[in-house]
PDB file of C-alpha atoms in Angstrom:
ATOM      1  CA  MET A   1      -4.771  19.114  72.541  1.00 62.00           C
ATOM      2  CA  SER A   2      -4.627  15.461  71.638  1.00 84.00           C
ATOM      3  CA  VAL A   3      -5.849  12.947  69.129  1.00 86.00           C
ATOM      4  CA  GLN A   4      -8.597  11.917  71.570  1.00 89.00           C
ATOM      5  CA  THR A   5      -9.806  15.505  71.820  1.00 90.00           C
ATOM      6  CA  ALA A   6      -9.813  15.748  68.038  1.00 92.00           C
ATOM      7  CA  ARG A   7     -12.004  12.651  67.748  1.00 92.00           C
ATOM      8  CA  LEU A   8     -14.290  13.870  70.512  1.00 91.00           C
ATOM      9  CA  GLN A   9     -14.765  17.245  68.826  1.00 91.00           C
ATOM     10  CA  ALA A  10     -15.655  15.553  65.539  1.00 93.00           C
ATOM     11  CA  ASP A  11     -18.185  13.318  67.297  1.00 92.00           C
ATOM     12  CA  ARG A  12     -19.709  16.341  69.016  1.00 90.00           C
ATOM     13  CA  LEU A  13     -20.052  18.115  65.689  1.00 90.00           C
ATOM     14  CA  ILE A  14     -21.740  15.080  64.127  1.00 91.00           C
ATOM     15  CA  ASP A  15     -24.138  14.868  67.069  1.00 88.00           C
ATOM     16  CA  SER A  16     -24.967  18.539  67.314  1.00 87.00           C
ATOM     17  CA  TYR A  17     -25.768  18.802  63.607  1.00 86.00           C
ATOM     18  CA  HIS A  18     -27.837  15.608  63.744  1.00 87.00           C
ATOM     19  CA  VAL A  19     -25.950  13.867  60.962  1.00 89.00           C
ATOM     20  CA  GLU A  20     -27.961  10.697  60.457  1.00 89.00           C
ATOM     21  CA  ARG A  21     -26.754   9.112  57.258  1.00 90.00           C
ATOM     22  CA  ALA A  22     -23.737   8.546  55.061  1.00 93.00           C
ATOM     23  CA  PRO A  23     -22.225  10.219  53.157  1.00 96.00           C
ATOM     24  CA  VAL A  24     -21.694  13.031  55.658  1.00 96.00           C
ATOM     25  CA  ASP A  25     -22.333  16.371  53.992  1.00 95.00           C
ATOM     26  CA  VAL A  26     -19.064  18.132  54.874  1.00 96.00           C
ATOM     27  CA  LEU A  27     -19.818  21.081  52.644  1.00 94.00           C
ATOM     28  CA  SER A  28     -22.967  21.846  54.553  1.00 92.00           C
ATOM     29  CA  LEU A  29     -21.212  21.321  57.906  1.00 93.00           C
ATOM     30  CA  ALA A  30     -18.495  23.782  56.893  1.00 93.00           C
ATOM     31  CA  ARG A  31     -21.079  26.361  55.901  1.00 88.00           C
ATOM     32  CA  GLN A  32     -23.028  25.910  59.106  1.00 87.00           C
ATOM     33  CA  LEU A  33     -19.821  26.633  61.001  1.00 87.00           C
ATOM     34  CA  GLY A  34     -19.489  29.884  59.077  1.00 83.00           C
ATOM     35  CA  LEU A  35     -16.696  28.631  56.808  1.00 89.00           C
ATOM     36  CA  SER A  36     -16.788  29.472  53.124  1.00 89.00           C
ATOM     37  CA  VAL A  37     -15.607  26.732  50.793  1.00 94.00           C
ATOM     38  CA  ILE A  38     -13.968  27.634  47.488  1.00 93.00           C
ATOM     39  CA  PHE A  39     -12.734  25.265  44.763  1.00 94.00           C
ATOM     40  CA  GLU A  40      -9.664  26.431  42.885  1.00 92.00           C
ATOM     41  CA  ASN A  41      -6.622  25.214  41.025  1.00 91.00           C
ATOM     42  CA  LEU A  42      -3.916  25.433  43.684  1.00 90.00           C
ATOM     43  CA  GLY A  43      -0.874  24.155  41.846  1.00 86.00           C
ATOM     44  CA  GLU A  44       1.061  20.934  42.113  1.00 83.00           C
ATOM     45  CA  GLY A  45       0.941  18.917  45.336  1.00 84.00           C
ATOM     46  CA  VAL A  46      -1.450  21.177  47.239  1.00 89.00           C
ATOM     47  CA  SER A  47      -4.632  19.568  48.557  1.00 91.00           C
ATOM     48  CA  GLY A  48      -6.149  22.481  50.385  1.00 92.00           C
ATOM     49  CA  LEU A  49      -5.809  25.705  52.324  1.00 91.00           C
ATOM     50  CA  LEU A  50      -7.285  27.100  55.464  1.00 91.00           C
ATOM     51  CA  VAL A  51      -7.327  30.874  55.445  1.00 88.00           C
ATOM     52  CA  THR A  52      -8.326  32.747  58.567  1.00 81.00           C
ATOM     53  CA  ARG A  53      -8.818  36.418  58.250  1.00 72.00           C
ATOM     54  CA  ALA A  54     -10.500  38.963  60.480  1.00 64.00           C
ATOM     55  CA  GLY A  55     -11.828  36.084  62.541  1.00 64.00           C
ATOM     56  CA  ARG A  56     -13.390  34.333  59.553  1.00 73.00           C
ATOM     57  CA  GLY A  57     -12.391  31.050  57.995  1.00 83.00           C
ATOM     58  CA  PHE A  58     -12.164  29.998  54.371  1.00 89.00           C
ATOM     59  CA  ILE A  59     -11.390  26.601  52.975  1.00 93.00           C
ATOM     60  CA  VAL A  60      -9.898  26.351  49.522  1.00 93.00           C
ATOM     61  CA  VAL A  61      -9.984  22.911  47.929  1.00 94.00           C
ATOM     62  CA  GLN A  62      -7.812  21.666  45.078  1.00 93.00           C
ATOM     63  CA  LYS A  63     -10.067  21.577  42.034  1.00 93.00           C
ATOM     64  CA  GLN A  64      -7.938  18.924  40.310  1.00 90.00           C
ATOM     65  CA  GLU A  65      -8.455  16.183  42.878  1.00 91.00           C
ATOM     66  CA  LYS A  66     -11.150  13.514  43.016  1.00 93.00           C
ATOM     67  CA  PRO A  67     -14.339  14.249  44.994  1.00 95.00           C
ATOM     68  CA  ALA A  68     -13.506  11.674  47.700  1.00 95.00           C
ATOM     69  CA  ARG A  69     -10.155  13.315  48.266  1.00 93.00           C
ATOM     70  CA  GLN A  70     -11.745  16.771  48.260  1.00 95.00           C
ATOM     71  CA  ARG A  71     -14.182  15.675  50.938  1.00 96.00           C
ATOM     72  CA  PHE A  72     -11.313  14.531  53.109  1.00 95.00           C
ATOM     73  CA  THR A  73      -9.559  17.842  52.567  1.00 94.00           C
ATOM     74  CA  ILE A  74     -12.652  19.819  53.598  1.00 96.00           C
ATOM     75  CA  ALA A  75     -13.051  17.674  56.727  1.00 96.00           C
ATOM     76  CA  HIS A  76      -9.327  18.072  57.494  1.00 94.00           C
ATOM     77  CA  GLU A  77      -9.518  21.871  57.219  1.00 93.00           C
ATOM     78  CA  ILE A  78     -12.692  21.964  59.350  1.00 94.00           C
ATOM     79  CA  GLY A  79     -10.561  20.070  61.878  1.00 93.00           C
ATOM     80  CA  HIS A  80      -7.837  22.726  61.912  1.00 90.00           C
ATOM     81  CA  TYR A  81     -10.527  25.358  62.375  1.00 88.00           C
ATOM     82  CA  VAL A  82     -12.614  23.669  65.069  1.00 88.00           C
ATOM     83  CA  LEU A  83      -9.508  22.553  66.980  1.00 87.00           C
ATOM     84  CA  ARG A  84      -8.314  26.159  66.858  1.00 80.00           C
ATOM     85  CA  HIS A  85      -4.900  25.245  65.522  1.00 80.00           C
ATOM     86  CA  GLN A  86      -2.542  28.173  65.425  1.00 72.00           C
ATOM     87  CA  PHE A  87       0.082  28.074  62.725  1.00 70.00           C
ATOM     88  CA  ASP A  88       3.544  29.624  62.357  1.00 61.00           C
ATOM     89  CA  ASN A  89       3.724  33.338  63.180  1.00 57.00           C
ATOM     90  CA  GLY A  90      -0.023  33.690  63.126  1.00 66.00           C
ATOM     91  CA  ARG A  91       0.051  33.659  59.313  1.00 72.00           C
ATOM     92  CA  PRO A  92      -3.425  33.831  57.774  1.00 77.00           C
ATOM     93  CA  VAL A  93      -2.774  31.105  55.196  1.00 82.00           C
ATOM     94  CA  HIS A  94      -2.117  27.466  56.049  1.00 83.00           C
ATOM     95  CA  VAL A  95      -1.312  25.117  53.171  1.00 83.00           C
ATOM     96  CA  ASP A  96      -1.805  21.357  53.304  1.00 83.00           C
ATOM     97  CA  ARG A  97       0.258  19.199  50.985  1.00 79.00           C
ATOM     98  CA  GLY A  98      -0.050  15.427  50.807  1.00 63.00           C
ATOM     99  CA  TYR A  99      -0.887  15.150  54.503  1.00 53.00           C
ATOM    100  CA  LEU A 100      -2.329  11.685  54.077  1.00 46.00           C
ATOM    101  CA  ILE A 101       1.156  10.314  53.607  1.00 40.00           C
ATOM    102  CA  SER A 102       2.417  11.652  56.925  1.00 40.00           C
ATOM    103  CA  GLN A 103      -0.674  10.404  58.730  1.00 39.00           C
ATOM    104  CA  ARG A 104       1.124   7.716  60.631  1.00 39.00           C
ATOM    105  CA  GLY A 105       4.655   8.974  60.158  1.00 40.00           C
ATOM    106  CA  PRO A 106       7.371   8.698  62.797  1.00 42.00           C
ATOM    107  CA  ARG A 107       7.596  12.476  63.355  1.00 44.00           C
ATOM    108  CA  SER A 108       4.245  12.551  65.072  1.00 41.00           C
ATOM    109  CA  THR A 109       5.528  14.345  68.145  1.00 42.00           C
ATOM    110  CA  THR A 110       6.743  17.497  66.418  1.00 49.00           C
ATOM    111  CA  GLY A 111       4.456  20.502  66.569  1.00 54.00           C
ATOM    112  CA  LEU A 112       3.196  20.812  63.020  1.00 61.00           C
ATOM    113  CA  ASP A 113       2.891  17.088  62.392  1.00 77.00           C
ATOM    114  CA  ALA A 114       0.890  16.694  65.587  1.00 82.00           C
ATOM    115  CA  LYS A 115      -1.617  19.244  64.270  1.00 85.00           C
ATOM    116  CA  GLU A 116      -1.844  17.446  60.936  1.00 87.00           C
ATOM    117  CA  ILE A 117      -2.430  14.131  62.663  1.00 87.00           C
ATOM    118  CA  GLU A 118      -5.123  15.668  64.847  1.00 90.00           C
ATOM    119  CA  ALA A 119      -6.789  17.180  61.788  1.00 92.00           C
ATOM    120  CA  ASN A 120      -6.634  13.787  60.044  1.00 91.00           C
ATOM    121  CA  GLN A 121      -8.163  12.002  63.009  1.00 92.00           C
ATOM    122  CA  PHE A 122     -10.827  14.665  63.166  1.00 95.00           C
ATOM    123  CA  ALA A 123     -11.525  14.223  59.446  1.00 95.00           C
ATOM    124  CA  ALA A 124     -11.675  10.435  59.670  1.00 95.00           C
ATOM    125  CA  THR A 125     -14.087  10.604  62.621  1.00 96.00           C
ATOM    126  CA  LEU A 126     -16.224  13.205  60.890  1.00 97.00           C
ATOM    127  CA  LEU A 127     -16.455  11.397  57.546  1.00 97.00           C
ATOM    128  CA  MET A 128     -16.747   7.898  58.987  1.00 97.00           C
ATOM    129  CA  PRO A 129     -18.630   8.129  62.292  1.00 96.00           C
ATOM    130  CA  VAL A 130     -18.672   4.866  64.270  1.00 94.00           C
ATOM    131  CA  ARG A 131     -22.443   4.883  64.554  1.00 93.00           C
ATOM    132  CA  LEU A 132     -22.975   5.208  60.805  1.00 95.00           C
ATOM    133  CA  LEU A 133     -20.257   2.650  60.075  1.00 94.00           C
ATOM    134  CA  LYS A 134     -22.036   0.154  62.332  1.00 92.00           C
ATOM    135  CA  THR A 135     -25.333   0.770  60.552  1.00 92.00           C
ATOM    136  CA  ALA A 136     -23.724   0.249  57.156  1.00 92.00           C
ATOM    137  CA  LEU A 137     -21.870  -2.857  58.312  1.00 89.00           C
ATOM    138  CA  SER A 138     -24.999  -4.437  59.718  1.00 88.00           C
ATOM    139  CA  LYS A 139     -26.332  -4.467  56.168  1.00 86.00           C
ATOM    140  CA  LEU A 140     -23.128  -5.758  54.597  1.00 84.00           C
ATOM    141  CA  GLY A 141     -22.497  -8.736  56.821  1.00 72.00           C
ATOM    142  CA  ASP A 142     -20.368  -9.688  59.805  1.00 68.00           C
ATOM    143  CA  PRO A 143     -16.585  -9.534  60.234  1.00 66.00           C
ATOM    144  CA  PRO A 144     -14.059 -10.596  59.116  1.00 71.00           C
ATOM    145  CA  LEU A 145     -14.434  -7.970  56.449  1.00 78.00           C
ATOM    146  CA  SER A 146     -13.428  -8.763  52.911  1.00 80.00           C
ATOM    147  CA  ASP A 147     -11.777  -6.291  50.555  1.00 78.00           C
ATOM    148  CA  GLY A 148     -15.078  -6.042  48.758  1.00 88.00           C
ATOM    149  CA  VAL A 149     -16.732  -4.717  51.898  1.00 91.00           C
ATOM    150  CA  VAL A 150     -14.046  -2.036  52.309  1.00 92.00           C
ATOM    151  CA  THR A 151     -14.635  -0.946  48.727  1.00 93.00           C
ATOM    152  CA  GLU A 152     -18.370  -0.890  49.317  1.00 94.00           C
ATOM    153  CA  LEU A 153     -18.022   1.120  52.550  1.00 95.00           C
ATOM    154  CA  ALA A 154     -15.681   3.598  50.863  1.00 96.00           C
ATOM    155  CA  LYS A 155     -18.362   4.081  48.214  1.00 96.00           C
ATOM    156  CA  ILE A 156     -21.151   4.565  50.764  1.00 96.00           C
ATOM    157  CA  PHE A 157     -19.161   7.115  52.785  1.00 97.00           C
ATOM    158  CA  GLN A 158     -17.649   8.706  49.675  1.00 97.00           C
ATOM    159  CA  VAL A 159     -14.079   8.461  50.876  1.00 96.00           C
ATOM    160  CA  SER A 160     -11.031   6.847  49.282  1.00 94.00           C
ATOM    161  CA  GLU A 161     -10.259   3.263  50.181  1.00 93.00           C
ATOM    162  CA  GLN A 162      -7.040   4.210  51.974  1.00 91.00           C
ATOM    163  CA  PRO A 163      -8.638   6.295  54.752  1.00 92.00           C
ATOM    164  CA  MET A 164     -11.459   3.734  55.046  1.00 94.00           C
ATOM    165  CA  THR A 165      -8.916   0.957  55.540  1.00 92.00           C
ATOM    166  CA  ILE A 166      -7.043   3.020  58.146  1.00 90.00           C
ATOM    167  CA  ARG A 167     -10.283   3.867  59.922  1.00 93.00           C
ATOM    168  CA  LEU A 168     -11.492   0.256  60.067  1.00 92.00           C
ATOM    169  CA  THR A 169      -8.065  -0.911  61.234  1.00 90.00           C
ATOM    170  CA  SER A 170      -7.889   1.658  64.007  1.00 89.00           C
ATOM    171  CA  LEU A 171     -11.339   0.601  65.160  1.00 90.00           C
ATOM    172  CA  GLY A 172     -10.049  -2.981  65.276  1.00 88.00           C
ATOM    173  CA  TRP A 173     -12.571  -4.133  62.685  1.00 87.00           C
ATOM    174  CA  LEU A 174     -10.075  -5.106  60.014  1.00 82.00           C
TER     175      LEU A 174
ATOM    176  CA  MET B   1     -36.345  48.391  60.614  1.00 48.00           C
ATOM    177  CA  PRO B   2     -34.860  50.293  63.569  1.00 56.00           C
ATOM    178  CA  VAL B   3     -31.190  51.184  63.365  1.00 64.00           C
ATOM    179  CA  ILE B   4     -29.084  49.179  65.790  1.00 71.00           C
ATOM    180  CA  GLU B   5     -25.738  50.475  67.021  1.00 75.00           C
ATOM    181  CA  PRO B   6     -22.728  48.839  65.263  1.00 77.00           C
ATOM    182  CA  ILE B   7     -21.338  47.535  68.553  1.00 82.00           C
ATOM    183  CA  TYR B   8     -24.107  44.911  68.617  1.00 86.00           C
ATOM    184  CA  CYS B   9     -23.026  43.653  65.202  1.00 83.00           C
ATOM    185  CA  THR B  10     -19.452  43.379  66.407  1.00 84.00           C
ATOM    186  CA  VAL B  11     -20.412  41.569  69.612  1.00 90.00           C
ATOM    187  CA  GLY B  12     -22.772  39.297  67.680  1.00 92.00           C
ATOM    188  CA  ARG B  13     -20.140  38.442  65.122  1.00 89.00           C
ATOM    189  CA  ARG B  14     -17.642  37.572  67.837  1.00 90.00           C
ATOM    190  CA  ILE B  15     -20.182  35.358  69.584  1.00 93.00           C
ATOM    191  CA  GLN B  16     -20.853  33.618  66.268  1.00 91.00           C
ATOM    192  CA  GLU B  17     -17.125  33.054  65.644  1.00 88.00           C
ATOM    193  CA  MET B  18     -16.397  31.707  69.121  1.00 87.00           C
ATOM    194  CA  ARG B  19     -19.474  29.487  69.112  1.00 92.00           C
ATOM    195  CA  ALA B  20     -18.774  28.097  65.651  1.00 88.00           C
ATOM    196  CA  SER B  21     -15.106  27.483  66.346  1.00 85.00           C
ATOM    197  CA  ARG B  22     -16.185  25.329  69.282  1.00 84.00           C
ATOM    198  CA  GLY B  23     -18.472  23.344  67.013  1.00 86.00           C
ATOM    199  CA  MET B  24     -21.526  24.462  68.987  1.00 89.00           C
ATOM    200  CA  THR B  25     -24.894  25.092  67.356  1.00 91.00           C
ATOM    201  CA  GLN B  26     -27.034  28.166  67.975  1.00 93.00           C
ATOM    202  CA  GLU B  27     -29.639  25.885  69.464  1.00 93.00           C
ATOM    203  CA  LEU B  28     -27.214  24.329  71.929  1.00 92.00           C
ATOM    204  CA  LEU B  29     -25.878  27.714  73.001  1.00 94.00           C
ATOM    205  CA  GLY B  30     -29.443  28.930  73.560  1.00 95.00           C
ATOM    206  CA  ARG B  31     -30.249  25.885  75.648  1.00 92.00           C
ATOM    207  CA  SER B  32     -27.142  26.434  77.795  1.00 91.00           C
ATOM    208  CA  LEU B  33     -28.457  29.787  79.017  1.00 92.00           C
ATOM    209  CA  MET B  34     -30.658  30.447  82.018  1.00 89.00           C
ATOM    210  CA  PRO B  35     -33.406  31.085  81.176  1.00 90.00           C
ATOM    211  CA  PRO B  36     -32.914  29.240  77.869  1.00 92.00           C
ATOM    212  CA  MET B  37     -33.052  31.213  74.659  1.00 94.00           C
ATOM    213  CA  THR B  38     -34.498  30.034  71.342  1.00 95.00           C
ATOM    214  CA  ARG B  39     -32.258  29.381  68.367  1.00 94.00           C
ATOM    215  CA  ALA B  40     -33.925  32.299  66.592  1.00 95.00           C
ATOM    216  CA  SER B  41     -32.994  34.712  69.384  1.00 95.00           C
ATOM    217  CA  VAL B  42     -29.391  33.534  69.326  1.00 96.00           C
ATOM    218  CA  ALA B  43     -29.406  34.075  65.551  1.00 94.00           C
ATOM    219  CA  ASN B  44     -30.774  37.599  65.983  1.00 93.00           C
ATOM    220  CA  ILE B  45     -28.133  38.435  68.560  1.00 94.00           C
ATOM    221  CA  GLU B  46     -25.367  37.063  66.352  1.00 92.00           C
ATOM    222  CA  SER B  47     -26.521  39.069  63.385  1.00 88.00           C
ATOM    223  CA  GLY B  48     -26.810  42.207  65.522  1.00 86.00           C
ATOM    224  CA  LYS B  49     -30.553  42.510  64.921  1.00 87.00           C
ATOM    225  CA  GLN B  50     -31.257  42.143  68.614  1.00 90.00           C
ATOM    226  CA  ARG B  51     -29.472  44.042  71.413  1.00 91.00           C
ATOM    227  CA  ILE B  52     -27.885  41.549  73.758  1.00 94.00           C
ATOM    228  CA  LEU B  53     -28.488  41.994  77.502  1.00 94.00           C
ATOM    229  CA  LEU B  54     -25.527  42.232  79.831  1.00 93.00           C
ATOM    230  CA  HIS B  55     -26.451  39.176  81.887  1.00 92.00           C
ATOM    231  CA  THR B  56     -26.864  37.145  78.689  1.00 94.00           C
ATOM    232  CA  LEU B  57     -23.406  38.185  77.509  1.00 94.00           C
ATOM    233  CA  LEU B  58     -21.969  37.222  80.895  1.00 92.00           C
ATOM    234  CA  GLN B  59     -23.525  33.776  80.609  1.00 93.00           C
ATOM    235  CA  ILE B  60     -22.361  33.312  77.028  1.00 94.00           C
ATOM    236  CA  SER B  61     -18.864  34.293  78.096  1.00 91.00           C
ATOM    237  CA  GLY B  62     -19.083  31.524  80.708  1.00 90.00           C
ATOM    238  CA  VAL B  63     -20.511  28.890  78.369  1.00 90.00           C
ATOM    239  CA  LEU B  64     -17.956  29.571  75.623  1.00 90.00           C
ATOM    240  CA  ASN B  65     -15.167  30.050  78.159  1.00 84.00           C
ATOM    241  CA  VAL B  66     -14.107  33.381  76.660  1.00 84.00           C
ATOM    242  CA  PRO B  67     -13.342  36.437  78.848  1.00 84.00           C
ATOM    243  CA  ILE B  68     -16.151  38.927  78.439  1.00 87.00           C
ATOM    244  CA  ASN B  69     -13.800  41.692  77.293  1.00 84.00           C
ATOM    245  CA  GLU B  70     -13.020  39.699  74.156  1.00 83.00           C
ATOM    246  CA  PHE B  71     -16.550  40.362  72.979  1.00 87.00           C
ATOM    247  CA  ILE B  72     -16.560  44.069  73.700  1.00 81.00           C
ATOM    248  CA  SER B  73     -12.923  45.226  73.553  1.00 67.00           C
ATOM    249  CA  ALA B  74     -12.281  48.399  71.615  1.00 53.00           C
ATOM    250  CA  GLN B  75      -9.896  46.758  69.182  1.00 50.00           C
ATOM    251  CA  ALA B  76     -10.620  47.551  65.585  1.00 44.00           C
ATOM    252  CA  ASP B  77     -13.762  45.978  64.252  1.00 47.00           C
ATOM    253  CA  PRO B  78     -12.707  43.276  61.779  1.00 47.00           C
ATOM    254  CA  ALA B  79     -15.363  44.575  59.411  1.00 45.00           C
ATOM    255  CA  GLN B  80     -13.363  47.738  58.918  1.00 43.00           C
ATOM    256  CA  ASN B  81     -10.335  46.121  57.352  1.00 46.00           C
ATOM    257  CA  GLN B  82     -11.932  43.542  55.155  1.00 45.00           C
ATOM    258  CA  ASN B  83     -12.481  45.610  52.080  1.00 47.00           C
ATOM    259  CA  SER B  84      -9.176  44.976  50.411  1.00 61.00           C
ATOM    260  CA  GLY B  85      -7.889  41.650  49.224  1.00 70.00           C
ATOM    261  CA  SER B  86      -4.396  42.850  48.325  1.00 75.00           C
ATOM    262  CA  ASP B  87      -2.804  41.896  51.660  1.00 78.00           C
ATOM    263  CA  LEU B  88      -4.249  38.423  51.307  1.00 80.00           C
ATOM    264  CA  GLU B  89      -3.068  38.139  47.727  1.00 86.00           C
ATOM    265  CA  HIS B  90       0.400  38.881  49.055  1.00 84.00           C
ATOM    266  CA  GLU B  91       0.134  36.195  51.760  1.00 83.00           C
ATOM    267  CA  LEU B  92      -1.164  33.637  49.253  1.00 87.00           C
ATOM    268  CA  ALA B  93       1.682  34.403  46.870  1.00 88.00           C
ATOM    269  CA  LYS B  94       4.186  33.442  49.582  1.00 85.00           C
ATOM    270  CA  GLU B  95       2.624  29.999  49.934  1.00 84.00           C
ATOM    271  CA  LEU B  96       1.338  29.008  46.521  1.00 88.00           C
ATOM    272  CA  ASP B  97       2.910  28.484  43.146  1.00 88.00           C
ATOM    273  CA  VAL B  98       0.045  29.599  40.927  1.00 90.00           C
ATOM    274  CA  PRO B  99      -0.421  32.329  38.308  1.00 90.00           C
ATOM    275  CA  LYS B 100      -1.104  35.848  39.543  1.00 90.00           C
ATOM    276  CA  ARG B 101      -4.591  35.838  38.059  1.00 91.00           C
ATOM    277  CA  VAL B 102      -5.493  32.844  40.272  1.00 90.00           C
ATOM    278  CA  LEU B 103      -4.219  34.675  43.370  1.00 90.00           C
ATOM    279  CA  LYS B 104      -6.271  37.692  42.409  1.00 90.00           C
ATOM    280  CA  ARG B 105      -9.371  35.596  41.822  1.00 89.00           C
ATOM    281  CA  LEU B 106      -8.951  33.838  45.180  1.00 88.00           C
ATOM    282  CA  ALA B 107      -8.459  37.083  47.091  1.00 87.00           C
ATOM    283  CA  ASN B 108     -11.566  38.497  45.422  1.00 86.00           C
ATOM    284  CA  LYS B 109     -13.595  35.455  46.362  1.00 84.00           C
ATOM    285  CA  PHE B 110     -12.550  35.876  50.006  1.00 82.00           C
ATOM    286  CA  VAL B 111     -13.558  39.508  50.069  1.00 80.00           C
ATOM    287  CA  GLU B 112     -16.868  38.678  48.385  1.00 81.00           C
ATOM    288  CA  ALA B 113     -17.652  35.885  50.846  1.00 76.00           C
ATOM    289  CA  GLN B 114     -16.667  38.090  53.760  1.00 71.00           C
ATOM    290  CA  ASN B 115     -18.893  40.933  52.681  1.00 72.00           C
ATOM    291  CA  ARG B 116     -21.754  38.561  52.020  1.00 69.00           C
ATOM    292  CA  ASN B 117     -21.524  37.083  55.517  1.00 58.00           C
ATOM    293  CA  SER B 118     -21.023  40.240  57.521  1.00 52.00           C
TER     294      SER B 118
END
């Protein structure tokens, strides 16, 4: 498994569900994949959970966080599920805490971090597909992109500005 | 409605899980078969409403890249051990620092969702 595979899988999902406009409806995508999504107060520092049980998947999202952050969490957990990540000792519950911070951390080669990075790349690709970004950009004007454009794009795709900035940078557009 | 043997529900559920975890739609799976199958037929097979034919299962096993025995092995049907949320409550307690009533509520929601989907 690699970051490229993660991106490819997200693109395939976007294509096969005919996602045509931003913001991408991650809740509906999760449901179509057979994942139940539950909002709950999960305690300090926890963004989300992926629970797999008897072959079924559940996503639990931190109720306390902002919608943009919750959307990223849902996309991240869909990533773990679609990429068939196996966690320690086959435990049914996987907890994600502040994974955005470790997104580009130096420990990227260790097992767990690699899975988190893959899930993040998957989430970024799913929430901000290149094709839809291009469409949105064509209406907002040509590069170089100003901060205002990043803010505007974040609003259109309903993500936080941080992942939008990272996404645009990794595409070489910023 | 005619009664269909439980094995078809089990096989259907496993097909659904494997397909979904690969991010594949029912429509795409149907189109990958020879002869192609409609999305509705795939849905009926997955829900156990339609008895799957052996050659179809063989093809699905090929398309999803899953050994055929994984669909039909005699291991316990997941549906049989999904009635209790207490094991899950225990697992959640190991990972989360939340009040017991929240754990209980979560475990109940899982069981509810599971029963609704199966």
